[in-house]
mmCIF file of C-alpha atoms and ligand atoms in Angstrom:
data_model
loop_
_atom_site.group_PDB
_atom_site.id
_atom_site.type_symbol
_atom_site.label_atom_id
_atom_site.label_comp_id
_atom_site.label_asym_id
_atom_site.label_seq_id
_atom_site.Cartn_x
_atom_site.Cartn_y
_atom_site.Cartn_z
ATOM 1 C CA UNK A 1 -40.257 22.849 -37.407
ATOM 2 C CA UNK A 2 -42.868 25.417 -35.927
ATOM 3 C CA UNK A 3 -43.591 24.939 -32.413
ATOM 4 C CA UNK A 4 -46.610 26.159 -30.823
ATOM 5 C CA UNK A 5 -47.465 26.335 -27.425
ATOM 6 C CA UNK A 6 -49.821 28.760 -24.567
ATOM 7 C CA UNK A 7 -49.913 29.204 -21.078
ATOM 8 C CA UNK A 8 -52.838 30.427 -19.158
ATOM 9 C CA UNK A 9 -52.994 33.614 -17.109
ATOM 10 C CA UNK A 10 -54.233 32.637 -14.172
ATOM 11 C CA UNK A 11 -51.756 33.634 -11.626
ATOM 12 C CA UNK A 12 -48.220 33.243 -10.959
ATOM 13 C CA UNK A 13 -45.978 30.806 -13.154
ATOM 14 C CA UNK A 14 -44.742 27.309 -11.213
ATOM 15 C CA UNK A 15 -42.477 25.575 -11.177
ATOM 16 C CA UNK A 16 -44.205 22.767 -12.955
ATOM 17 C CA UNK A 17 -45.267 25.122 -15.736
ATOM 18 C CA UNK A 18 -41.225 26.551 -16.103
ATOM 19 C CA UNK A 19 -39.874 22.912 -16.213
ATOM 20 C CA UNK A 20 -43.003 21.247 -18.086
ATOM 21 C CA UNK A 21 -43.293 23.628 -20.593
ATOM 22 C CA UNK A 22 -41.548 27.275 -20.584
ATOM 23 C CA UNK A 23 -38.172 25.676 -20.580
ATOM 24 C CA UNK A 24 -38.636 23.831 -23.140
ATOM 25 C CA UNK A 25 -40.360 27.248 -25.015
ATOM 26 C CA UNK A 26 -36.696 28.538 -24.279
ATOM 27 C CA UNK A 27 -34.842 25.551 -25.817
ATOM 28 C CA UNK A 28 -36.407 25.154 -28.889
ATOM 29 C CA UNK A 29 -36.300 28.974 -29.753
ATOM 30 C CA UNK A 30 -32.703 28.725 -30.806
ATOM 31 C CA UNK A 31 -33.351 26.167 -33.882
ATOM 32 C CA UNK A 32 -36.775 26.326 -34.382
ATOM 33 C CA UNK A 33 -39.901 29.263 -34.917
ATOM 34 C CA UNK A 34 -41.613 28.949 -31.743
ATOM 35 C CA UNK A 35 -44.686 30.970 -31.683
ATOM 36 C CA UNK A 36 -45.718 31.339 -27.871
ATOM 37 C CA UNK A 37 -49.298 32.540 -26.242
ATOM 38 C CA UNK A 38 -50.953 33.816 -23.205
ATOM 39 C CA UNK A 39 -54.174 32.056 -23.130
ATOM 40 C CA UNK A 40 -56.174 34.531 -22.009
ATOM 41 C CA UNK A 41 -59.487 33.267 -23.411
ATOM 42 C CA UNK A 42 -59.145 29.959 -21.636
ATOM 43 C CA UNK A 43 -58.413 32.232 -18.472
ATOM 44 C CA UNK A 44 -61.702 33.456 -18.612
ATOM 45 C CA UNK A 45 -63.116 30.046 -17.313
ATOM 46 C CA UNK A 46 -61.664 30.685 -14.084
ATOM 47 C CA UNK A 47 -61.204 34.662 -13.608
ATOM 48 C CA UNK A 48 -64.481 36.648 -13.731
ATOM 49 C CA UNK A 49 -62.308 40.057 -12.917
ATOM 50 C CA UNK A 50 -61.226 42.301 -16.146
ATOM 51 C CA UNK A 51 -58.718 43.966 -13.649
ATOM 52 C CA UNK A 52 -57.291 40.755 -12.589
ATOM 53 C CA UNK A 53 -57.308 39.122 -16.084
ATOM 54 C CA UNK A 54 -55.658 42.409 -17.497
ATOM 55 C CA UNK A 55 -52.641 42.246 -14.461
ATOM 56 C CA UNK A 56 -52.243 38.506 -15.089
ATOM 57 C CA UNK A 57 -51.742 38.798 -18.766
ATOM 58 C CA UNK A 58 -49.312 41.585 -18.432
ATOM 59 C CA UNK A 59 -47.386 39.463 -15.699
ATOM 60 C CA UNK A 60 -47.387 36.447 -17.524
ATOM 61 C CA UNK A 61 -45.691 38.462 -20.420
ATOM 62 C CA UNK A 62 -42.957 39.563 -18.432
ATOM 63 C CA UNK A 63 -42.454 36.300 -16.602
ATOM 64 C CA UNK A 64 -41.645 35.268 -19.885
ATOM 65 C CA UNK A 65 -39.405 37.431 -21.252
ATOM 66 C CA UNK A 66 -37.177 37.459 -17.946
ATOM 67 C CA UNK A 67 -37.646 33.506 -18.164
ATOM 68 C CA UNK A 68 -35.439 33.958 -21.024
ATOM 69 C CA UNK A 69 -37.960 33.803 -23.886
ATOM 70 C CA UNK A 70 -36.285 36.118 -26.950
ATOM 71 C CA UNK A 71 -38.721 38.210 -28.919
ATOM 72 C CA UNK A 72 -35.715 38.357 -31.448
ATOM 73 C CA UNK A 73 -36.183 34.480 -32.265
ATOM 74 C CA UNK A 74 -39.640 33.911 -30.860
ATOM 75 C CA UNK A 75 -43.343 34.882 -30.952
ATOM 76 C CA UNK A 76 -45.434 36.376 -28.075
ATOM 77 C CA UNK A 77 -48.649 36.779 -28.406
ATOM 78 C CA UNK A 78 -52.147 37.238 -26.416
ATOM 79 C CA UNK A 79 -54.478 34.682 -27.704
ATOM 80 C CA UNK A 80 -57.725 37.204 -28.087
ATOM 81 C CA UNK A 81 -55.540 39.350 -30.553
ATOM 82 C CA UNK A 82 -55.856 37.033 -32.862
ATOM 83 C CA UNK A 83 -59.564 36.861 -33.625
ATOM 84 C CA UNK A 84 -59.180 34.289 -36.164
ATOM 85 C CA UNK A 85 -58.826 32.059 -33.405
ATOM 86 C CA UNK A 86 -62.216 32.341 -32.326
ATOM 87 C CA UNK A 87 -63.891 31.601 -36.344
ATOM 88 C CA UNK A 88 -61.494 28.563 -36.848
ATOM 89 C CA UNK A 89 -62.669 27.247 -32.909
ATOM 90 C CA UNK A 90 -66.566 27.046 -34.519
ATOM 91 C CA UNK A 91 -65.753 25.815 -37.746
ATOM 92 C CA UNK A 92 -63.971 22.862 -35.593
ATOM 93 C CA UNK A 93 -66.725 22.518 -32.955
ATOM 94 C CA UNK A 94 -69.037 22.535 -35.734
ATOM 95 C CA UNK A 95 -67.242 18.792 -36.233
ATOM 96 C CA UNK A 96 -66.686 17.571 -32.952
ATOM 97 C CA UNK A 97 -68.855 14.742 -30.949
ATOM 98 C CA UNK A 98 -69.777 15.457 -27.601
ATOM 99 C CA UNK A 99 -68.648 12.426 -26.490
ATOM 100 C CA UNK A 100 -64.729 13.144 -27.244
ATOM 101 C CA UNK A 101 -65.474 16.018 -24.841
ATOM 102 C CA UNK A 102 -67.154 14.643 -21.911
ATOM 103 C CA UNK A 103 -64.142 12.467 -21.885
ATOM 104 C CA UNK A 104 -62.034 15.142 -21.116
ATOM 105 C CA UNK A 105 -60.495 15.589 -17.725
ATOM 106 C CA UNK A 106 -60.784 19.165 -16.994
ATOM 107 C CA UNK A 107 -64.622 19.056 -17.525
ATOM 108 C CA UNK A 108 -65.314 15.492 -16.144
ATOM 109 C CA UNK A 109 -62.932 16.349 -13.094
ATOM 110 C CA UNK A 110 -65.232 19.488 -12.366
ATOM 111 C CA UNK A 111 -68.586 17.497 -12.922
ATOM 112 C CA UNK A 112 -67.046 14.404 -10.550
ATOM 113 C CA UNK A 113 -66.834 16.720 -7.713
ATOM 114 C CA UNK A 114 -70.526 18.442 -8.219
ATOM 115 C CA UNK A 115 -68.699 21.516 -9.381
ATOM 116 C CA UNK A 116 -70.670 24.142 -11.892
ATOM 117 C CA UNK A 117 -68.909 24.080 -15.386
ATOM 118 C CA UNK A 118 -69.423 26.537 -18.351
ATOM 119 C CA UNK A 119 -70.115 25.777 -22.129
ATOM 120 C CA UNK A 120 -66.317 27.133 -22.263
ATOM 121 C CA UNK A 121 -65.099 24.790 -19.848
ATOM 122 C CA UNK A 122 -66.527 21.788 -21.572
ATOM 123 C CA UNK A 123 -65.795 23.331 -25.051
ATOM 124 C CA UNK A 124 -61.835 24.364 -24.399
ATOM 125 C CA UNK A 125 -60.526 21.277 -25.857
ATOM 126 C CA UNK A 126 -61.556 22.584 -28.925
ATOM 127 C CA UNK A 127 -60.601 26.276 -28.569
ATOM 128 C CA UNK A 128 -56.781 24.182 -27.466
ATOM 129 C CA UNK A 129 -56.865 22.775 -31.248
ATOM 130 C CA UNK A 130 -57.971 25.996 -33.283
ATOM 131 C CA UNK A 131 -54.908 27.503 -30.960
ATOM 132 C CA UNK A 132 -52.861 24.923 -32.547
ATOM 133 C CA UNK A 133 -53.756 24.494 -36.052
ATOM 134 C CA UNK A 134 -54.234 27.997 -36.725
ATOM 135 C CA UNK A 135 -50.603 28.268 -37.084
ATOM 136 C CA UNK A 136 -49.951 25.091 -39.101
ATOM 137 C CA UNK A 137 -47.989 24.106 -36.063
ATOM 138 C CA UNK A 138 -45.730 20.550 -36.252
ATOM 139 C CA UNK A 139 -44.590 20.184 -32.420
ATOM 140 C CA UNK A 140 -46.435 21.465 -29.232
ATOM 141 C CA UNK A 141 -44.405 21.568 -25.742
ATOM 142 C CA UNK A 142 -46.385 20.896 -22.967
ATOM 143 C CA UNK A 143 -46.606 19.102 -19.687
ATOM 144 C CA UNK A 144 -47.964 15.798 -19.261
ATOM 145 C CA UNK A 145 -51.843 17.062 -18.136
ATOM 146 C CA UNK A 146 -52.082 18.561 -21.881
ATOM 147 C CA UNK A 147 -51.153 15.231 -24.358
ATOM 148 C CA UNK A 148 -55.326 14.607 -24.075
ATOM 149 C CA UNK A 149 -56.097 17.759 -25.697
ATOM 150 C CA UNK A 150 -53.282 17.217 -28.234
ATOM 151 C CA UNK A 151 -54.890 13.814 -28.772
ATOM 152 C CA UNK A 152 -58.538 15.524 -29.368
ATOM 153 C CA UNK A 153 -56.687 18.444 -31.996
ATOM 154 C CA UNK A 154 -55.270 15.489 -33.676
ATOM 155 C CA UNK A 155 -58.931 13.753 -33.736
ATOM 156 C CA UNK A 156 -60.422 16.894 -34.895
ATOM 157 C CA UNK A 157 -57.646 17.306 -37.572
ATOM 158 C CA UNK A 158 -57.744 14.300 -38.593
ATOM 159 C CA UNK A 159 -61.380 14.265 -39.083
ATOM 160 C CA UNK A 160 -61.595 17.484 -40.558
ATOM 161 C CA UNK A 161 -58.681 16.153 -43.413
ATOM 162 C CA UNK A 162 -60.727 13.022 -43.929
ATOM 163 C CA UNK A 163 -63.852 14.852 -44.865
ATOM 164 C CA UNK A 164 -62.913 18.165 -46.614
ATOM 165 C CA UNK A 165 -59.731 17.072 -47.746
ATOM 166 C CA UNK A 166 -55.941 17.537 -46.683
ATOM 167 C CA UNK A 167 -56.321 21.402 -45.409
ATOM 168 C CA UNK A 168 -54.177 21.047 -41.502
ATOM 169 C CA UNK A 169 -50.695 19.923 -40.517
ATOM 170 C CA UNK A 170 -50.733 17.371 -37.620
ATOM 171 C CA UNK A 171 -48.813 18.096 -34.365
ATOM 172 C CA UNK A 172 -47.554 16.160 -32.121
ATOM 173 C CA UNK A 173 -47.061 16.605 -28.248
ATOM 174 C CA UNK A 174 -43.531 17.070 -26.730
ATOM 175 C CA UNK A 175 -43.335 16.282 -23.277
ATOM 176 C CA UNK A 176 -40.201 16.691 -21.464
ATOM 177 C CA UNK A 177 -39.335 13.261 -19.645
ATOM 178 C CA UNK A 178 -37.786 14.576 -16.443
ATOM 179 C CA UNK A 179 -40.420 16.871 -15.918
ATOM 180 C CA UNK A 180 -43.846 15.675 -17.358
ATOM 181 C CA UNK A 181 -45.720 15.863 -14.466
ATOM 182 C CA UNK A 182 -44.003 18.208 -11.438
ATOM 183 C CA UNK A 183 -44.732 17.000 -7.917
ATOM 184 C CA UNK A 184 -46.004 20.149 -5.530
ATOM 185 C CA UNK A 185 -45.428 20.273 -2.220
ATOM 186 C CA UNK A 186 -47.638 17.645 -0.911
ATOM 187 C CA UNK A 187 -46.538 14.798 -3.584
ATOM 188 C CA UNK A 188 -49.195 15.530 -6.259
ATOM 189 C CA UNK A 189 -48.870 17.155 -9.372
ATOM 190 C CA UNK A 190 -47.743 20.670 -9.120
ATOM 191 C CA UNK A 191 -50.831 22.674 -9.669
ATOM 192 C CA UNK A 192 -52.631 25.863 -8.692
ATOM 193 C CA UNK A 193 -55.686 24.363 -8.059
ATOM 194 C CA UNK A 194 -54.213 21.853 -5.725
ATOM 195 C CA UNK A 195 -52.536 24.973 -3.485
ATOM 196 C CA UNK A 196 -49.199 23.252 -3.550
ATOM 197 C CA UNK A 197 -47.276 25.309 -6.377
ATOM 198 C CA UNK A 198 -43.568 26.886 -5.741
ATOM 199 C CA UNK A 199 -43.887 29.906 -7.978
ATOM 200 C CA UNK A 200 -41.587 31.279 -10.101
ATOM 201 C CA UNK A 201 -41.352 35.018 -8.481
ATOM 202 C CA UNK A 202 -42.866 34.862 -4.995
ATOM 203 C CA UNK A 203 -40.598 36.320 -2.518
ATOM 204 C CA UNK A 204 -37.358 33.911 -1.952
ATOM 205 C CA UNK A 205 -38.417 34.233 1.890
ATOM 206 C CA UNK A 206 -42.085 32.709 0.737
ATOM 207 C CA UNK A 207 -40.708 29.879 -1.307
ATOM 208 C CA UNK A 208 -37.983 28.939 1.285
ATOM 209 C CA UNK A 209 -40.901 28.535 3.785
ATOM 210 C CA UNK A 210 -43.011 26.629 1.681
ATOM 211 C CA UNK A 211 -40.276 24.687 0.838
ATOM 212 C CA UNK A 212 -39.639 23.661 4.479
ATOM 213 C CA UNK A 213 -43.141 22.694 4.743
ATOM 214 C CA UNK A 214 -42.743 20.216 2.077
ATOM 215 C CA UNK A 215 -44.588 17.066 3.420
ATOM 216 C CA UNK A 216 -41.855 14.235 3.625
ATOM 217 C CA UNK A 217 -42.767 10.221 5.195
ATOM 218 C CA UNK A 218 -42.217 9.441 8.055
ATOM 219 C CA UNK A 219 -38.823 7.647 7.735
ATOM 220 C CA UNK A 220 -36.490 6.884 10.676
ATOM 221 C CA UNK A 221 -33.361 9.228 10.196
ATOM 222 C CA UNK A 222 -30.972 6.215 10.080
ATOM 223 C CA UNK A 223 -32.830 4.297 7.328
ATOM 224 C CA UNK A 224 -31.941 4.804 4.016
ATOM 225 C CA UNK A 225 -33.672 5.615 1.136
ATOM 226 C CA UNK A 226 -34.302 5.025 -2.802
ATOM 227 C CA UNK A 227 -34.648 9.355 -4.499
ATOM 228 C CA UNK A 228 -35.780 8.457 -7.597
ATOM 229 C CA UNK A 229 -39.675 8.767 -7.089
ATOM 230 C CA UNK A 230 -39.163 10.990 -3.823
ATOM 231 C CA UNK A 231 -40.607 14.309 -4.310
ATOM 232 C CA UNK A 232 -38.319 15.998 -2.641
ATOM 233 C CA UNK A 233 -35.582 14.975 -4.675
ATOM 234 C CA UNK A 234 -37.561 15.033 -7.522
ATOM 235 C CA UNK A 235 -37.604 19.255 -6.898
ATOM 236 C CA UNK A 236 -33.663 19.294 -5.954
ATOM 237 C CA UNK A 237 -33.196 17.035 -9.242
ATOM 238 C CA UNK A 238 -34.809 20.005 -11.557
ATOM 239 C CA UNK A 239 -32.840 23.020 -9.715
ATOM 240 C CA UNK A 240 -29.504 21.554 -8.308
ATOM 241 C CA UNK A 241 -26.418 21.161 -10.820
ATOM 242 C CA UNK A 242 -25.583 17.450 -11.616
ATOM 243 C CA UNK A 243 -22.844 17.506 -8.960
ATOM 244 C CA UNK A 244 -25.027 18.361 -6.315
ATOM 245 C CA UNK A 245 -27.705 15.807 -7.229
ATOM 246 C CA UNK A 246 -25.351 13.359 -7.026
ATOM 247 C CA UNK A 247 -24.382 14.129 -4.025
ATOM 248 C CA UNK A 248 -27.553 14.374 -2.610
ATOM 249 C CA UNK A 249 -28.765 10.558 -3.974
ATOM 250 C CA UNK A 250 -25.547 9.273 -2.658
ATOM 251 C CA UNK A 251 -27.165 10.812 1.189
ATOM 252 C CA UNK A 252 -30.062 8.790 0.656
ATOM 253 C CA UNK A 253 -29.082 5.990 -0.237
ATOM 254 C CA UNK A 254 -26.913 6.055 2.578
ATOM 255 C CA UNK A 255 -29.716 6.874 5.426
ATOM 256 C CA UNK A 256 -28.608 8.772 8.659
ATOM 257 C CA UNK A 257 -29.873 12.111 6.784
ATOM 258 C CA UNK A 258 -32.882 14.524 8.234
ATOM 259 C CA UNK A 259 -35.262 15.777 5.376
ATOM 260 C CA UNK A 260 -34.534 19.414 6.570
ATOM 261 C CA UNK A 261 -31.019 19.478 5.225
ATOM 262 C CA UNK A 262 -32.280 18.584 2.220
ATOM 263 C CA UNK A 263 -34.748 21.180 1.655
ATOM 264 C CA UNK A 264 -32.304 23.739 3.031
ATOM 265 C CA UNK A 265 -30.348 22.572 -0.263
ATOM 266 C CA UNK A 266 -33.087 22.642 -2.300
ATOM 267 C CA UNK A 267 -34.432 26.409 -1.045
ATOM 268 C CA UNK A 268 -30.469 27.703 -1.777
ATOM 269 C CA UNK A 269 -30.167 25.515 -5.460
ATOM 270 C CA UNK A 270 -33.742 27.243 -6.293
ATOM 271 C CA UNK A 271 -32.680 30.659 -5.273
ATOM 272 C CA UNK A 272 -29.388 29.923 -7.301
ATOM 273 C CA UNK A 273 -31.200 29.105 -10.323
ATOM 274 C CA UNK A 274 -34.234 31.644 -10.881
ATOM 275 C CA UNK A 275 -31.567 34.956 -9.444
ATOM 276 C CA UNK A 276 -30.817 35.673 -12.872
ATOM 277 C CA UNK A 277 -34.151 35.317 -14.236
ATOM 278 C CA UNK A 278 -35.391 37.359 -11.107
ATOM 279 C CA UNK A 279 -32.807 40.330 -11.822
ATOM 280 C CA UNK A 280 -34.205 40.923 -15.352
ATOM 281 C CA UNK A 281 -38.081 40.441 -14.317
ATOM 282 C CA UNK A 282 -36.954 43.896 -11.965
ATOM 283 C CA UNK A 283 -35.501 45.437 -15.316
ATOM 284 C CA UNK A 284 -38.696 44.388 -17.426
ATOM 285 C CA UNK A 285 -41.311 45.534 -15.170
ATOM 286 C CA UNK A 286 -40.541 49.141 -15.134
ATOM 287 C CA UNK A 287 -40.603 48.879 -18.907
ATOM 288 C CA UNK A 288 -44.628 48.169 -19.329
ATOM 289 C CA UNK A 289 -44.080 50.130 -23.198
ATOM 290 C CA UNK A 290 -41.363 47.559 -24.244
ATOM 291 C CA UNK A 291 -43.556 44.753 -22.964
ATOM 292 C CA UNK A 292 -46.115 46.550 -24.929
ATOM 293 C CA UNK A 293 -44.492 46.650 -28.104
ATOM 294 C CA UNK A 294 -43.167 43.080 -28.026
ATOM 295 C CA UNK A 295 -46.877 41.987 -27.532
ATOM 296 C CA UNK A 296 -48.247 44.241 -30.633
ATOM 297 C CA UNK A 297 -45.072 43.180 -32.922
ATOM 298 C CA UNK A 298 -45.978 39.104 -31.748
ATOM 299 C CA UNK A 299 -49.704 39.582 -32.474
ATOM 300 C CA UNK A 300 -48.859 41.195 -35.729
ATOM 301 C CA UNK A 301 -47.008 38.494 -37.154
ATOM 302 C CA UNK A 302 -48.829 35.647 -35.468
ATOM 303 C CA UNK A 303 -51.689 37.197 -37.276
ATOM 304 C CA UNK A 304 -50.248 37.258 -40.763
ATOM 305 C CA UNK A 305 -50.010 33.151 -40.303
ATOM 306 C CA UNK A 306 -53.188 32.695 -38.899
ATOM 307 C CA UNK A 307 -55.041 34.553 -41.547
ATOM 308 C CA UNK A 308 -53.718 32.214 -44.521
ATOM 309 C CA UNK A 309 -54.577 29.458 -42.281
ATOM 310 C CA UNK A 310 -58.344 30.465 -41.612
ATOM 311 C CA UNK A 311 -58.802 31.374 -45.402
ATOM 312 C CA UNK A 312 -57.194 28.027 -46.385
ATOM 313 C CA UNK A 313 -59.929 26.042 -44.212
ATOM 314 C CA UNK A 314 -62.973 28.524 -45.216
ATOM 315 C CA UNK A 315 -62.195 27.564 -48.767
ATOM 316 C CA UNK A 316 -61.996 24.000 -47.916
ATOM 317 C CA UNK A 317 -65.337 23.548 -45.953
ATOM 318 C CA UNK A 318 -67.513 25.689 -48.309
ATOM 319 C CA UNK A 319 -67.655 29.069 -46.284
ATOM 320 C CA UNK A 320 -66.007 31.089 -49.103
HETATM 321 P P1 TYM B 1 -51.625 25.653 -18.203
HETATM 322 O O1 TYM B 1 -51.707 27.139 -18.264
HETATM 323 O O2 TYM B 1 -52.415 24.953 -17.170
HETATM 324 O O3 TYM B 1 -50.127 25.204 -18.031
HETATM 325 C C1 TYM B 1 -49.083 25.715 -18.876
HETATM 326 C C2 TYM B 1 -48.095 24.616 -19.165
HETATM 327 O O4 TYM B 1 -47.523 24.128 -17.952
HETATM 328 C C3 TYM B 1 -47.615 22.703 -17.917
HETATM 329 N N1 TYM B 1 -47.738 22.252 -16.522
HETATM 330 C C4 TYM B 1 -46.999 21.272 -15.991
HETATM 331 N N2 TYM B 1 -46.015 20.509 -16.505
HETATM 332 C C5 TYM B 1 -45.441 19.589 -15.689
HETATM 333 N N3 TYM B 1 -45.784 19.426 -14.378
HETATM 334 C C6 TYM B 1 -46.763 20.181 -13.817
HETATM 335 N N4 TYM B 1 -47.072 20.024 -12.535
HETATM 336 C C7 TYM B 1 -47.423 21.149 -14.632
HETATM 337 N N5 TYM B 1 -48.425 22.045 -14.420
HETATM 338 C C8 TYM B 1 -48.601 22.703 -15.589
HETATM 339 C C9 TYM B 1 -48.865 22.380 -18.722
HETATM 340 O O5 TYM B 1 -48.865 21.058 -19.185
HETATM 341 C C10 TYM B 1 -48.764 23.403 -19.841
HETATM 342 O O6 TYM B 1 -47.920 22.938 -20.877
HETATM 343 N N6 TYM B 1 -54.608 24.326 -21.947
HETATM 344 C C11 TYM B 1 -53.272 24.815 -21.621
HETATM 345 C C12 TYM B 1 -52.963 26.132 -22.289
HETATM 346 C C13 TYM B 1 -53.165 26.111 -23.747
HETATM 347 C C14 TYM B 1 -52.343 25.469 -24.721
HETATM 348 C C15 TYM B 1 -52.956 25.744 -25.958
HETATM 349 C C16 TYM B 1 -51.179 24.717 -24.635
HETATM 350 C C17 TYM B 1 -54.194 26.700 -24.396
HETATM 351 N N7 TYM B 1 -54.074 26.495 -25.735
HETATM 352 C C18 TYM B 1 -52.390 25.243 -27.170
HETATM 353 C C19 TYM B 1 -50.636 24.226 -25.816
HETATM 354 C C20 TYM B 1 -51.229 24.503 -27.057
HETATM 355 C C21 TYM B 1 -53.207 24.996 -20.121
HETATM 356 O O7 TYM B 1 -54.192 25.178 -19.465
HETATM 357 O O8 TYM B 1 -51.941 25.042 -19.628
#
């Protein structure tokens, strides 16, 4: 199987991008090609800075490497080295109605609330499926908040196959069940435009304090309580070994507990889990050359694919 996936460098990683996505990047390197992106095109919907775009991708690289992704077994890449990206994304758009992308929720989320949105914003969806079938990819891992824009690539595939004949691969979404759609600290979905992310690499003093801020009901200590569907627990459940998780369901169910013990478990399980991760970031980051050189390598061979992709669909729709 080829797996494809990307991850936009718009600031720190989160939580809800590690367990919705990079872990699964991780997991799937061992038996499969993975072939892994920083989105950086998409990224320019949102950051209007070259300095701050340029920082971001380099971050998001090494993030990703300490994270545990292997350059031995997988790709990394930065989407705009790969031009071919951008010719397959107008060949597509050249077949996509507008009414598959008004439906869309990052662009009808941004028009709900009166917010200004750019051609790019409403166009991405597309941009998402050139990303994907430019590499004849079978599975893509992603968080929940992603499966539309899988759903559109399929459409546009699918469409594309029907009317030039049998020229992409179809992929399919793979969402991880446990952690489809991670709660932030206020009970919504983990996001950075929400404000309520726990990333990655802050500081463990910042994440312990925005982990004590975690907004919790307003329970009576002695009452007890279902986890499953807390949020709380829901972040403890993704860090803390099985044991501990246990443990901790057995306390609510039992009542008589104060939410601050269990956040105090949930700062020290978080700290536990991401020290390793955190010692090699150290290691990485005074090595900008070797991040360097795994980039150019990635974007070389990503490139080979995508080239006998492109000139496959050319031929098929009459450009060559
Ligand atoms: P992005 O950069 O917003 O997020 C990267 C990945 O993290 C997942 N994710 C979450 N998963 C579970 N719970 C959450 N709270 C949470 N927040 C984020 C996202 O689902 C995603 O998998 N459009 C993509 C980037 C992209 C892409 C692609 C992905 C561009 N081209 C081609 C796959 C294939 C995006 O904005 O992800």
């Amino acid at each position: 199987m080829r797996i494809l996936s990307g991850i936009q460098p718009t600031g720190r990683f989160h939580w809800g991008n590690y367990f919705g996505a990079i872990r699964q990047y991780i997991e799937f390197q061992h038996e499969h090609e993975g072939l892994y992106f920083i989105a950086d095109l998409h990224a320019l919907n949102t950051i209007r800075d070259a300095g701050v775009l340029r920082q971001n991708v380099q971050d998001a690289a090494i993030d990703l490497l300490a994270l545990g992704l292997d350059p031995a077994k997988a790709t990394l890449f930065v989407q705009s080295e790969i031009p071919e990206v951008s010719r397959l994304c107008w060949l597509l758009m050249t077949g996509t109605p507008l009414g598959l992308l008004e439906r869309c929720h990052a662009f009808k989320d941004k028009k709900a609330k009166g917010l200004p949105a750019s051609a790019g914003l409403f166009t991405y969806p597309v941009l998402m499926a050139a990303d994907i079938l430019l590499y004849d990819s079978n599975w893509v891992p992603v968080g929940e908040d992603q499966v539309q824009h899988i759903e559109v690539c399929r459409d546009l595939a699918r469409s594309f196959n029907v009317h030039f004949g049998e020229t992409f691969v179809m992929p399919e979404a793979k969402v991880v069940e446990d952690a489809a759609k991670v709660p932030g600290t206020d009970g919504e979905k983990m996001s950075k435009s929400y404000d309520n992310t726990l990333a990655i690499f802050e500081p463990v003093k910042d994440v312990r304090k925005k982990i004590m801020r975690i907004s919790t009901d307003s329970r009576p200590m002695e009452e007890a309580k279902e986890p499953e569907g807390d949020h709380l627990y829901d972040l403890l459940k993704l860090v803390a070994s099985p044991e501990e998780t246990q443990e901790v369901a057995a306390i609510y169910r039992r009542g008589g507990f104060g939410y601050g013990d269990i956040k105090k478990r949930l700062a020290d399980a978080s700290e536990r889990y991401f020290a390793a991760a955190r010692e090699r970031r150290v290691e990485l980051e005074s090595n900008p050359q070797y991040v360097r050189s795994v980039l150019d390598q990635g974007a070389a061979k990503a490139r080979e694919k995508a080239s006998e992709v492109l000139a496959r669909v050319e031929s098929a729709c009459g450009i060559k």
